XYZ file of C-alpha atoms in Angstrom:
604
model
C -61.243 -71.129 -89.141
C -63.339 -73.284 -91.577
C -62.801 -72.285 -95.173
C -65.373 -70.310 -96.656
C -67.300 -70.845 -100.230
C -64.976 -71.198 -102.970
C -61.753 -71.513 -100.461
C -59.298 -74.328 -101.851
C -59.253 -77.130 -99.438
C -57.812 -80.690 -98.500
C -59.334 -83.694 -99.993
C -59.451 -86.871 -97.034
C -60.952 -90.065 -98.141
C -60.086 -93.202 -95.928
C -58.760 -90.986 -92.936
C -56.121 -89.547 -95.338
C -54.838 -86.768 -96.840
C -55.013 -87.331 -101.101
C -52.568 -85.810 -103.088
C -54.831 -83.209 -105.376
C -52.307 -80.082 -105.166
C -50.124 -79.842 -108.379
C -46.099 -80.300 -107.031
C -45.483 -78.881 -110.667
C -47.417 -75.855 -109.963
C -46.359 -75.092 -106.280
C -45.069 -71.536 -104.973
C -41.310 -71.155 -103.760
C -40.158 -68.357 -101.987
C -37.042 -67.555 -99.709
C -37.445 -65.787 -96.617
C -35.099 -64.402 -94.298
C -36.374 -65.162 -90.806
C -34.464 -63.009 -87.769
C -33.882 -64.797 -84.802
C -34.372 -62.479 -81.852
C -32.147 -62.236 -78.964
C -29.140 -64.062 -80.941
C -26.197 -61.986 -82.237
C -23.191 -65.302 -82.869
C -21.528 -63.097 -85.006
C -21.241 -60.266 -82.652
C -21.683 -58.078 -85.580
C -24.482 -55.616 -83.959
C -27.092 -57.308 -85.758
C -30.121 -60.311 -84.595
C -28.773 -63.383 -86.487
C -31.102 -64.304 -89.373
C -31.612 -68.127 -91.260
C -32.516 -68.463 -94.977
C -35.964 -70.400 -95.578
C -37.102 -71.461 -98.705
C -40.593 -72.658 -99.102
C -42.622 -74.640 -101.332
C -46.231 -74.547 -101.061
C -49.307 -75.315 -102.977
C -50.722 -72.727 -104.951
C -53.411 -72.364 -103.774
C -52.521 -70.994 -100.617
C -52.454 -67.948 -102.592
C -56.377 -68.135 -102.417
C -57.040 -68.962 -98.866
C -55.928 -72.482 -98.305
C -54.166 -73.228 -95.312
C -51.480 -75.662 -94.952
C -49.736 -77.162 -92.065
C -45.408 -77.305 -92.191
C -43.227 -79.790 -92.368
C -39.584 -78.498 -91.499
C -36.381 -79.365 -92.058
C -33.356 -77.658 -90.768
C -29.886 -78.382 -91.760
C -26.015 -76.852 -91.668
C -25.585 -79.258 -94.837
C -27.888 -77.375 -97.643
C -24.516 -75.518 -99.034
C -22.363 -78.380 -98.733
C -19.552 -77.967 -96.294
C -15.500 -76.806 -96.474
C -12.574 -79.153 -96.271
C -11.355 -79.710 -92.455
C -8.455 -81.887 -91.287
C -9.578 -83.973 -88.125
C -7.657 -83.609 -84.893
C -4.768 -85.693 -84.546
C -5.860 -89.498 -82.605
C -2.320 -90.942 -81.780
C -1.099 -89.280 -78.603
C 1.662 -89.195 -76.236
C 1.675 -90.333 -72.567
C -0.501 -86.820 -71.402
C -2.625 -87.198 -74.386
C -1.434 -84.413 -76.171
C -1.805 -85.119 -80.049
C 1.000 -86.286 -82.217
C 1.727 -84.185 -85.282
C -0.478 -86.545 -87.591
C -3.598 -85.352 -89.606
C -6.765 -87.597 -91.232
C -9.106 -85.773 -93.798
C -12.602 -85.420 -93.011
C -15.157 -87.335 -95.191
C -17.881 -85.907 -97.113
C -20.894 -85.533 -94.591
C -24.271 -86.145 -95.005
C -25.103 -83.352 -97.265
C -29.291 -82.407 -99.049
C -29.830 -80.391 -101.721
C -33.122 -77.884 -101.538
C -36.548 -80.004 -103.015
C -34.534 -83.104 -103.821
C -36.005 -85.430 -101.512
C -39.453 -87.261 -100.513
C -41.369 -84.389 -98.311
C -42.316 -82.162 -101.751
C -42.717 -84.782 -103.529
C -45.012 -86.770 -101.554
C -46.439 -84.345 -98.956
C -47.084 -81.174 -100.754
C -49.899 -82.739 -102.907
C -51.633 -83.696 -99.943
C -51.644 -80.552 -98.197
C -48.552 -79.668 -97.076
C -46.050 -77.017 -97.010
C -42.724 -77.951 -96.885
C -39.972 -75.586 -95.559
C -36.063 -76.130 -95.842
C -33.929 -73.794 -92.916
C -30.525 -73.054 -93.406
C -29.200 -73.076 -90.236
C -27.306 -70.197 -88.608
C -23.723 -69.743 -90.269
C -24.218 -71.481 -93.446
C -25.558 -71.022 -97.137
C -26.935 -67.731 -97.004
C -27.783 -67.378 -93.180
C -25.762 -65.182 -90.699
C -24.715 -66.159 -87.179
C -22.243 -68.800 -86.550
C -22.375 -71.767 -86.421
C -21.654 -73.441 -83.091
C -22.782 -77.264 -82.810
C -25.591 -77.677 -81.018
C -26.260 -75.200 -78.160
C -29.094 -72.339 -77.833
C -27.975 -70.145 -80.455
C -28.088 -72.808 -83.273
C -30.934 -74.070 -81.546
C -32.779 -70.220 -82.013
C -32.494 -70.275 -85.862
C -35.200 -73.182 -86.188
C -36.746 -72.247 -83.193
C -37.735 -68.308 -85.206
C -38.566 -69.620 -87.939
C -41.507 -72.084 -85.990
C -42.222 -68.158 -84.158
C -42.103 -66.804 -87.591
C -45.112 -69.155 -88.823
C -47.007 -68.721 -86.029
C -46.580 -64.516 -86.360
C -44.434 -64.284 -83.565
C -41.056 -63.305 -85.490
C -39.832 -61.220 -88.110
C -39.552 -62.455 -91.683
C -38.222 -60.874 -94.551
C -37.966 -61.508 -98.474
C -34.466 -60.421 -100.079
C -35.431 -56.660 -100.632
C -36.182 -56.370 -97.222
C -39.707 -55.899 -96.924
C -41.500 -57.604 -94.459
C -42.954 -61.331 -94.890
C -45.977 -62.813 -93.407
C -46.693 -66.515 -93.234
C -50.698 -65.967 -93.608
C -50.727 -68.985 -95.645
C -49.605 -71.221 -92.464
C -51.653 -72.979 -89.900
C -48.978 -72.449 -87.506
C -48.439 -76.245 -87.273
C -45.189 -77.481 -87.431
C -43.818 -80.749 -87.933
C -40.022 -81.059 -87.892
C -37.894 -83.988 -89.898
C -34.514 -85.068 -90.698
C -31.468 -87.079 -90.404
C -28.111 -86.888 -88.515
C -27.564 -83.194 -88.227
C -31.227 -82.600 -89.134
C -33.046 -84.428 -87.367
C -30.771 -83.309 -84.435
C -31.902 -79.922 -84.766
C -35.382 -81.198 -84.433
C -34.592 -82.756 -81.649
C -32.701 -79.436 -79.755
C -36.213 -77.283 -80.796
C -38.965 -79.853 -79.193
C -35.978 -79.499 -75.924
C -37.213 -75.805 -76.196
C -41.467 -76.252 -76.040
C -41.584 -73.884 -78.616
C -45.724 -73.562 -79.169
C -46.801 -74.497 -82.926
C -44.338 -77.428 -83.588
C -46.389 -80.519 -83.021
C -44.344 -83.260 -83.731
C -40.625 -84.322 -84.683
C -38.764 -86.889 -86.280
C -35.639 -87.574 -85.672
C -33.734 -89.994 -87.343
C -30.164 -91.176 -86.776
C -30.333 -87.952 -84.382
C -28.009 -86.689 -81.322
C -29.887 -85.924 -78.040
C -26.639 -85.513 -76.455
C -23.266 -83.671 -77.918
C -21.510 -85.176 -74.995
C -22.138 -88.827 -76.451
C -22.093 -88.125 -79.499
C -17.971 -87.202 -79.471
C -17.347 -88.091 -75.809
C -18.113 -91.613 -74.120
C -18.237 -91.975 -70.605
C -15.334 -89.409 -69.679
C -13.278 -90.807 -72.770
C -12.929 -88.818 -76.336
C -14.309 -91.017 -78.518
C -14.955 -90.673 -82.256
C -18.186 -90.994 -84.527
C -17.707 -94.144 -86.473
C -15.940 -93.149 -89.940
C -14.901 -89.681 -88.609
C -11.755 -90.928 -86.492
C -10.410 -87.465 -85.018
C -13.514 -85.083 -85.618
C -14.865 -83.358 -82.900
C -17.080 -80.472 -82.383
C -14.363 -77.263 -83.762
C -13.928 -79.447 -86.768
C -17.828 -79.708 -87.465
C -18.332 -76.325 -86.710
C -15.874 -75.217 -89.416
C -16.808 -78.005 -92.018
C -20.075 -76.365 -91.912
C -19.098 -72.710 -92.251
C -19.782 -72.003 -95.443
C -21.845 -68.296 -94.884
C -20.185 -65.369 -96.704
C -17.284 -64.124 -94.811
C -17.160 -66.945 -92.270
C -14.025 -67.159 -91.225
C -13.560 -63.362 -90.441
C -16.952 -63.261 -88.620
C -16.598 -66.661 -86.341
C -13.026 -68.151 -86.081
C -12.751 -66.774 -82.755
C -15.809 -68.134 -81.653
C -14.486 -71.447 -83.638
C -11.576 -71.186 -81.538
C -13.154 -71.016 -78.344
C -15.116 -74.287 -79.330
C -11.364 -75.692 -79.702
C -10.391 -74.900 -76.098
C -12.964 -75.800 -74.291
C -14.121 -79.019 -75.826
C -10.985 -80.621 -73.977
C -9.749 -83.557 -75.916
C -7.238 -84.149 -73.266
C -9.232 -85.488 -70.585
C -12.433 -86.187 -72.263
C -14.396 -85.209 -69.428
C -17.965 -83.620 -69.166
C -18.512 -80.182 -68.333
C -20.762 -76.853 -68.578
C -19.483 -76.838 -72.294
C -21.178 -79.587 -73.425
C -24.418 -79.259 -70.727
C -24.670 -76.764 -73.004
C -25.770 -79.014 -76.043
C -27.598 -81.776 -73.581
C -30.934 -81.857 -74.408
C -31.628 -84.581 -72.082
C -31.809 -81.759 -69.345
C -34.845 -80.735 -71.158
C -36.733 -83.331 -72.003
C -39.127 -82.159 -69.919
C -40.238 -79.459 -71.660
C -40.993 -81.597 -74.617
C -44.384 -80.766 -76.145
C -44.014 -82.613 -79.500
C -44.821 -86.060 -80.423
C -42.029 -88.116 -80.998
C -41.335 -90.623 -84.034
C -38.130 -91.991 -83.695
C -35.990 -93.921 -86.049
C -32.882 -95.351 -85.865
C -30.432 -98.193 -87.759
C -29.293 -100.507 -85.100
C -25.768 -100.734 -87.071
C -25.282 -97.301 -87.165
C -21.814 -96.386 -85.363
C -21.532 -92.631 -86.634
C -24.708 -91.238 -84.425
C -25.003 -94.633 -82.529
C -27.613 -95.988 -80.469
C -27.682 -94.181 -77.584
C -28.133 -91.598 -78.575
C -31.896 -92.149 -79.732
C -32.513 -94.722 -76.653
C -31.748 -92.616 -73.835
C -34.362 -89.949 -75.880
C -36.893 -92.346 -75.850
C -36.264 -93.764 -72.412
C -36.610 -90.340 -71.155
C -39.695 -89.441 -73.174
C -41.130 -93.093 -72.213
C -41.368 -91.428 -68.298
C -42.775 -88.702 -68.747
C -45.399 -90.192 -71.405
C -44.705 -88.342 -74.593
C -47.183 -89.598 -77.411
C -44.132 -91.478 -79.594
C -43.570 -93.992 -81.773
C -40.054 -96.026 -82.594
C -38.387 -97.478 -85.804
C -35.529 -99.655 -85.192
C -34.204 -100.762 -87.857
C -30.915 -103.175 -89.498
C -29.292 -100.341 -91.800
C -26.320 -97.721 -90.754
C -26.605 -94.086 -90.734
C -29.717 -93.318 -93.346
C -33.259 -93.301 -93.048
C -36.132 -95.841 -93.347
C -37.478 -94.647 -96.273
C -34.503 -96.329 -97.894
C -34.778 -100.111 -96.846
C -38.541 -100.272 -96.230
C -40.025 -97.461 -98.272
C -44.063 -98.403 -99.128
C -44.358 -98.717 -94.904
C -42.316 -96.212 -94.047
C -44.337 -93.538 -96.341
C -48.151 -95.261 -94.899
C -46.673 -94.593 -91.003
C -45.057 -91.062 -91.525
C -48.445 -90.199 -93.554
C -50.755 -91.930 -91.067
C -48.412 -89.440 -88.027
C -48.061 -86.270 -89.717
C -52.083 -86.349 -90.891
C -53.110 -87.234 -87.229
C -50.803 -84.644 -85.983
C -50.839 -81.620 -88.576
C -54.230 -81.801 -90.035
C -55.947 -83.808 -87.095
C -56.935 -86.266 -88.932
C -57.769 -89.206 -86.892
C -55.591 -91.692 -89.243
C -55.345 -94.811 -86.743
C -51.758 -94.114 -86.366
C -51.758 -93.653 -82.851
C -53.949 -97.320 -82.452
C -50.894 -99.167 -83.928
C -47.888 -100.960 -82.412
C -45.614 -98.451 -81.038
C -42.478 -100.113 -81.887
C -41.146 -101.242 -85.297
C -38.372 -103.539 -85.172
C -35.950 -105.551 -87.940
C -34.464 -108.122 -86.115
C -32.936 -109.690 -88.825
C -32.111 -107.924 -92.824
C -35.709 -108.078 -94.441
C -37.129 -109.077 -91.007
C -39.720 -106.910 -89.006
C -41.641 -107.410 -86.460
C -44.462 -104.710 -84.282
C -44.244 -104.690 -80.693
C -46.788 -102.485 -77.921
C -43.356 -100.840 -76.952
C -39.819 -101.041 -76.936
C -37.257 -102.147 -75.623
C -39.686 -105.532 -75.466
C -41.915 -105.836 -72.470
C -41.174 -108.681 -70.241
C -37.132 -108.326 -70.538
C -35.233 -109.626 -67.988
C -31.341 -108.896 -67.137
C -29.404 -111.957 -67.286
C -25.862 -112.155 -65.607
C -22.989 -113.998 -67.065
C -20.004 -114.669 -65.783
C -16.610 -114.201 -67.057
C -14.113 -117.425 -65.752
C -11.349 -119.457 -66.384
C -10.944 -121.001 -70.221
C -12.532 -118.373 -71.607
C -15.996 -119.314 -70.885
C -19.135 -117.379 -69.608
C -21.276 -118.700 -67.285
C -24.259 -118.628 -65.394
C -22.387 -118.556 -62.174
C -19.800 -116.200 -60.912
C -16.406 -118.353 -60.336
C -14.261 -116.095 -57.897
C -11.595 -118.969 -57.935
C -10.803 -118.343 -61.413
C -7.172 -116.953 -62.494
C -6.341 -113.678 -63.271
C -5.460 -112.723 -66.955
C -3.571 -109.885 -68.307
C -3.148 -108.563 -72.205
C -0.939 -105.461 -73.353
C -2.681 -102.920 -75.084
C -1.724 -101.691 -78.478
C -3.101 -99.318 -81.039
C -2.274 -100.715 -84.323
C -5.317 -103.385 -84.848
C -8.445 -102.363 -85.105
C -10.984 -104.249 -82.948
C -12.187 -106.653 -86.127
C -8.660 -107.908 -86.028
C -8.893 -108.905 -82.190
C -11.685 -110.320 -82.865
C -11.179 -112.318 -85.582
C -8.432 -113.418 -84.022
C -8.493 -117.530 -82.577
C -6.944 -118.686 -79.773
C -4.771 -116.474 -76.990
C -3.728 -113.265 -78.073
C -1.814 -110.971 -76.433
C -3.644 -108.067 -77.294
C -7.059 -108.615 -75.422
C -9.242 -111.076 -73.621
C -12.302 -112.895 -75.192
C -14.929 -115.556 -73.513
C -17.779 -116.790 -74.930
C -20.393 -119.346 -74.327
C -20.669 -122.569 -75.667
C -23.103 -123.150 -79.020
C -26.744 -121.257 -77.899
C -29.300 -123.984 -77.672
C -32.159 -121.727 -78.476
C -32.470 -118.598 -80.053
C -31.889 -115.659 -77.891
C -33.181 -112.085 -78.213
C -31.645 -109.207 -75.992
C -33.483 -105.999 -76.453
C -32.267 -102.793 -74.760
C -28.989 -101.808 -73.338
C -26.565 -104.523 -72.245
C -23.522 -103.708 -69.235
C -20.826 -104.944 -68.510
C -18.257 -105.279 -65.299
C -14.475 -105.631 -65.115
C -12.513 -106.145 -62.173
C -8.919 -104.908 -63.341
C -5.531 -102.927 -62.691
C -3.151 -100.829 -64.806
C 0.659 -100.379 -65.028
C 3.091 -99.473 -67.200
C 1.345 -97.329 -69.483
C -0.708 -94.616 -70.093
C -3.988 -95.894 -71.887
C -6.662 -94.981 -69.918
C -9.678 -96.866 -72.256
C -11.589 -100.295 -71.191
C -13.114 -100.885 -74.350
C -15.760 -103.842 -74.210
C -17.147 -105.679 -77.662
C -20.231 -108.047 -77.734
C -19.694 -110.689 -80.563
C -21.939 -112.993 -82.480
C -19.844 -116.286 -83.421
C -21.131 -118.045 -86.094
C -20.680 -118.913 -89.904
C -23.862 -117.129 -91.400
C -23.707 -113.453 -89.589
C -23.236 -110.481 -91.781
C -20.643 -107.883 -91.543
C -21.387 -104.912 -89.413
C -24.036 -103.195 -91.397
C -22.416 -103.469 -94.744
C -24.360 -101.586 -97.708
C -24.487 -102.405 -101.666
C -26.778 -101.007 -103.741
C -29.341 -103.065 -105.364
C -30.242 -100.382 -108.531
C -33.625 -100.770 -107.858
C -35.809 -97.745 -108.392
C -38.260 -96.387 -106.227
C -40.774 -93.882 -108.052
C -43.649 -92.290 -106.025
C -46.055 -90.793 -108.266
C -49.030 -88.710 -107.121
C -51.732 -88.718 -109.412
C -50.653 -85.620 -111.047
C -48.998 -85.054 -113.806
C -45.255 -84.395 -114.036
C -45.321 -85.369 -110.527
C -43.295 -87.810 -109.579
C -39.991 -88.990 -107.939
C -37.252 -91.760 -107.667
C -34.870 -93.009 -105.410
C -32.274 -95.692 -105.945
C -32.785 -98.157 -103.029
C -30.267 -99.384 -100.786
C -30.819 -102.154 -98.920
C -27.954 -105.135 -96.641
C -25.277 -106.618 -98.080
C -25.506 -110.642 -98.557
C -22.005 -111.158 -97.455
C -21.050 -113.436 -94.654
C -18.279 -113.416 -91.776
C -17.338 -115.859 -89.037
C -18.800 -113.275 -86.143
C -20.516 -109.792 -86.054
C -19.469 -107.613 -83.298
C -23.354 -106.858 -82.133
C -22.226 -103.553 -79.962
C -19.832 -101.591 -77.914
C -19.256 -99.768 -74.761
C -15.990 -97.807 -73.999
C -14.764 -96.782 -70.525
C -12.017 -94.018 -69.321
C -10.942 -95.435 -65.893
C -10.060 -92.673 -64.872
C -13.789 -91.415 -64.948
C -14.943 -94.397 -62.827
C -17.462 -92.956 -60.783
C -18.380 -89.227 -62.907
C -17.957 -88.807 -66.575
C -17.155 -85.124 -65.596
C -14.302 -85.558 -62.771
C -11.181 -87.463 -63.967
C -9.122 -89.817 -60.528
C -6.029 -91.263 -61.482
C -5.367 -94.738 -60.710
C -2.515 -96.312 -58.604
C -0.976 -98.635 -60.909
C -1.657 -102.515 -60.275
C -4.490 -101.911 -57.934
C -7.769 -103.718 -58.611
C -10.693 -101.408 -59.279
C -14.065 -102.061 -60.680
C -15.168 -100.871 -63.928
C -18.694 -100.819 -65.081
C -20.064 -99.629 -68.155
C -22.759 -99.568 -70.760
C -22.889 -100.871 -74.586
C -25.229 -98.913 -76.908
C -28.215 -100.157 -77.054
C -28.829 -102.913 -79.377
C -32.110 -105.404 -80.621
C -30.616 -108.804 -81.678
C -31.277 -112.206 -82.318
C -28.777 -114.535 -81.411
C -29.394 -117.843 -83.720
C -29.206 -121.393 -82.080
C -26.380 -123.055 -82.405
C -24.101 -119.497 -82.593
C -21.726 -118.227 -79.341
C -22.931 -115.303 -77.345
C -18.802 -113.703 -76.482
C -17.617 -111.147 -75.002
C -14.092 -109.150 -75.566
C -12.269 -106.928 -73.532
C -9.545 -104.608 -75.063
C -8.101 -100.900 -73.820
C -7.482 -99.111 -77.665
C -10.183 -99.020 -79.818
C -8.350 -98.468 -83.454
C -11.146 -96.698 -85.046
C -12.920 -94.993 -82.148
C -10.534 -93.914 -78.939
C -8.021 -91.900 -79.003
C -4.705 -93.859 -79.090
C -1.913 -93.780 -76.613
C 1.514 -95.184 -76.618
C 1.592 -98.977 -76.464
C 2.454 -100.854 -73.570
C -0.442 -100.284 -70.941
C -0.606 -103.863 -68.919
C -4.514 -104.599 -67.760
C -4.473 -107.401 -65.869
C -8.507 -108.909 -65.231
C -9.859 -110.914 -62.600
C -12.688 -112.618 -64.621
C -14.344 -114.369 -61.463
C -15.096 -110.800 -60.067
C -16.548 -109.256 -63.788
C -19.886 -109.989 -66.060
C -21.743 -108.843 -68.284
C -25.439 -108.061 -68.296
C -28.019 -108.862 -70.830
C -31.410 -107.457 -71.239
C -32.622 -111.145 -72.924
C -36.054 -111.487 -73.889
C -36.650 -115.245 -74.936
C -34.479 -117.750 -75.309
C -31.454 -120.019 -72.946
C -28.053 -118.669 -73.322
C -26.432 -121.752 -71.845
């Protein structure tokens, strides 16, 4: 309803929200939000997620404010895990190594952008400890319905349709709330957001995700094989679920439930199953109510590319307002490499779609995209309309070509799993260890936009590697390393007209350092999954099958003069898991290509 005489309200001048509510000043309270119907714990009691709040004052005197959301396992930090063993023996049953976990992406309460930017302009902002950590309930169990819930109440919760409590235990209302609900975050976070708008939960409006899984599956499994996320080389979904543990009594109240995670992940065969349909929220993307702003760094190999393509794809078809940031970091968000546009676009989308403000946002370019470090460029969609898939052939001397050659010889390597996939790479010449081809020296820049394939005619013998790993390379002497970070100790301060308020960031931004080629993407393969990622067929060894497969989903520009290349190798060090050496793959280039969504430019 309209406010009445006297009623605090928003200020908009130039179709915007202005920041004239006093971050200094604002109201923080915790509430304890029950999720109804969920009991992880098994304890007799609904699970319930901790919420702390921070809103303007003066919705203590009738203002109104919409929400912006973030949920997150990470707000109490997380508990030391060993990762699952990667070397393996001839079943695939792990060899008694261990690898520590690394610190993941963890968020302190209030320390970020969202208060400090968004509150003075009429926002609330509200942080959700998701179920099984901080000072939640529940357990924690890595992306399915019950984590899924804890969010999911706390949206019902805001609109009056769930229970809310303070820490006495008297009842909370959210009267201050418009019961609009926009959700944010990266990795984890913006994963949650993600699994919610899966649910069409009425009241949340918008999401985005950044860096974000829409698929559990492909985020620790690729196409039938266990695979890793880049940096975390043995994690997998039990180990998560226990790094982020970190409620009161954890152990004793979920490590059975932990333990059934363990089991039924199955990182023998890798395949796909009811387990992780489970935490697929491309099955529901059709129940997506939300708009969509995704964003996502095209060198980002922990929650890689997929996983935010096949969202949008999906939400493309069924004609989900959205927008899409693509951008040239790893795994962090925009606001770190292109800050001053990033904050006018997520303004512009959360006025227009939590205040209904009619900002222009939605009249722009849909699709931002850094093609090069420091290079951007606004398209009406993405990937780029007017893409067109462009065959080449593998052949004889290592060459791609236009033009199949089905007389070429057949080439073998030996896998091994002591060199990681740089080192292959790197490598000139013959090598024993994998097969490379490339083109001759581009005569034109060349853009590919989307998600390339390739196709292997091959056998296997004498071994027990079941991975076709494929790598697309840039050649040339002025490529950077694969997404390589250095801090440039610039500040970043975004004041808001008020005083006291005001925030800094140290900015981030592409290393300047230079190597001979830059392995562009990467699709992995378990042969044995040829035809269903969820049913494993052996193989008769030394018979020729065909193999196709996807890369994730890249933008790139391929520079004149450069080589476009492509190399083929079973054991990816720092991904797969790794078998005995020994495996014999023996490749019939003539009958295998690859497949390139190009969108300017003449590859031979």
């Amino acid at each position: 309803p309209p406010a009445t005489a006297g009623t605090p309200a928003i200020k908009v001048e130039n179709n915007a929200t202005q920041p004239v509510f006093s971050r200094a000043d604002a109201v923080m309270q915790t509430v304890f939000v029950e999720v109804e119907g969920t009991d992880s714990d098994s304890d007799g009691s609904p699970d319930r997620v901790a919420v702390d709040i921070l809103r303007p004052k003066e919705t203590d005197q009738g203002l109104k404010v919409p929400v912006i959301m973030e949920a997150s396992p990470y707000f109490a930090g997380g508990n030391d895990v060993a990762n699952h063993p990667v070397d393996v023996d001839e079943n695939g049953n792990p060899l008694p190594t261990l690898r520590a976990l690394s610190n993941k992406l963890a968020a302190e309460p209030f320390d970020g952008y969202y208060d400090n930017y968004f509150l003075p302009r009429g926002y609330a902002v509200a942080l959700v400890e998701n179920l099984g950590s901080g000072r939640a309930t529940g357990c924690p169990t890595s992306g399915d319905v019950n984590e899924t819930a804890g969010p999911k109440a706390v949206i019902d919760w805001l609109n009056g349709r769930a229970k809310g409590f303070d820490a006495s235990g008297a009842p909370v209302e959210a009267t201050w709330s418009t019961g609009k609900v926009g959700m944010i975050g990266v990795s984890y976070n913006g994963t949650l957001a993600n699994a919610v708008a899966a649910t069409g939960v009425e009241g949340l409006e918008t999401i985005v995700p950044i860096s974000a899984i829409s698929s559990w599956y492909d985020y620790y499994r690729a196409n039938g094989g266990v695979l890793a996320p880049g940096g975390f080389q043995g994690e997998d979904l039990d180990v998560l679920a226990k790094y982020v543990l970190t409620r009161e009594n954890g152990q004793e109240a979920c490590g059975a439930l932990i333990d059934r995670i363990a089991t039924e992940q199955d990182r023998i065969t890798g395949d796909d199953s009811a387990f992780w349909a489970a935490r697929d929220y491309m099955k529901d993307v059709g129940k997506v109510k939300a708009s969509v702003f995704v964003a996502h760094g095209l060198n980002d190999w922990n929650v890689k590319t997929k996983q935010s393509a096949q969202w949008w794809y999906a939400l493309a078809k069924r004609h989900v307002p959205r927008k899409i940031w693509l951008h040239q970091g790893t795994h962090l968000s925009p606001f770190n490499i292109r800050t001053a546009e990033w904050l006018r676009q997520l303004h512009g989308w959360f006025d227009y779609w939590l205040h209904g403000i009619d900002s222009g946002i939605m009249r722009e370019p849909q699709a931002d995209v850094e093609i090069a470090v420091g290079q951007w460029e606004r398209h009406a969609s993405w990937p780029l309309p007017g893409s067109a898939t462009v065959p080449l052939w593998l052949g004889s001397g290592s060459k791609l070509s236009l033009l199949p050659r089905p007389l070429s010889a057949k080439q073998s390597f030996t896998d091994q799993k002591a060199r990681t996939a740089e080192q292959l790479v790197e490598a000139t010449g013959s090598d024993p260890n994998r097969l490379a081809y490339s083109t001759g020296a581009l005569p034109a820049d060349v853009r590919i936009s989307g998600t390339p394939t390739v196709s292997v005619r091959a056998s296997f013998k004498d071994g027990a590697s079941p991975y076709l790993t494929a790598l697309l390379v840039d050649y040339g002497t002025d490529v950077r390393p694969n997404g390589s970070l250095v801090s440039t100790g610039q500040n970043y301060c975004y004041g808001q007209g008020i005083p006291g308020d005001t925030g800094c960031i140290v900015l981030r931004t592409l290393g300047t350092a230079t190597t001979p080629y830059k392995i562009v993407t990467r699709g992995w393969l378990d042969v044995r999954n040829r035809h269903r990622q969820d049913r494993t067929e052996a193989l008769r060894p030394g018979k020729d099958y065909t193999f196709s497969w996807d890369f994730q989903p890249t933008d790139y520009l391929f520079k004149k003069g450069h080589r476009l290349g492509v190399v083929i190798i079973s054991t990816d060090y720092d991904y797969t898991l790794r078998y005995p050496p020994g495996t014999k793959i023996t490749v019939s280039p003539g009958h295998s290509s690859l497949r390139l969504p190009v969108t300017f430019g003449r590859l031979l």
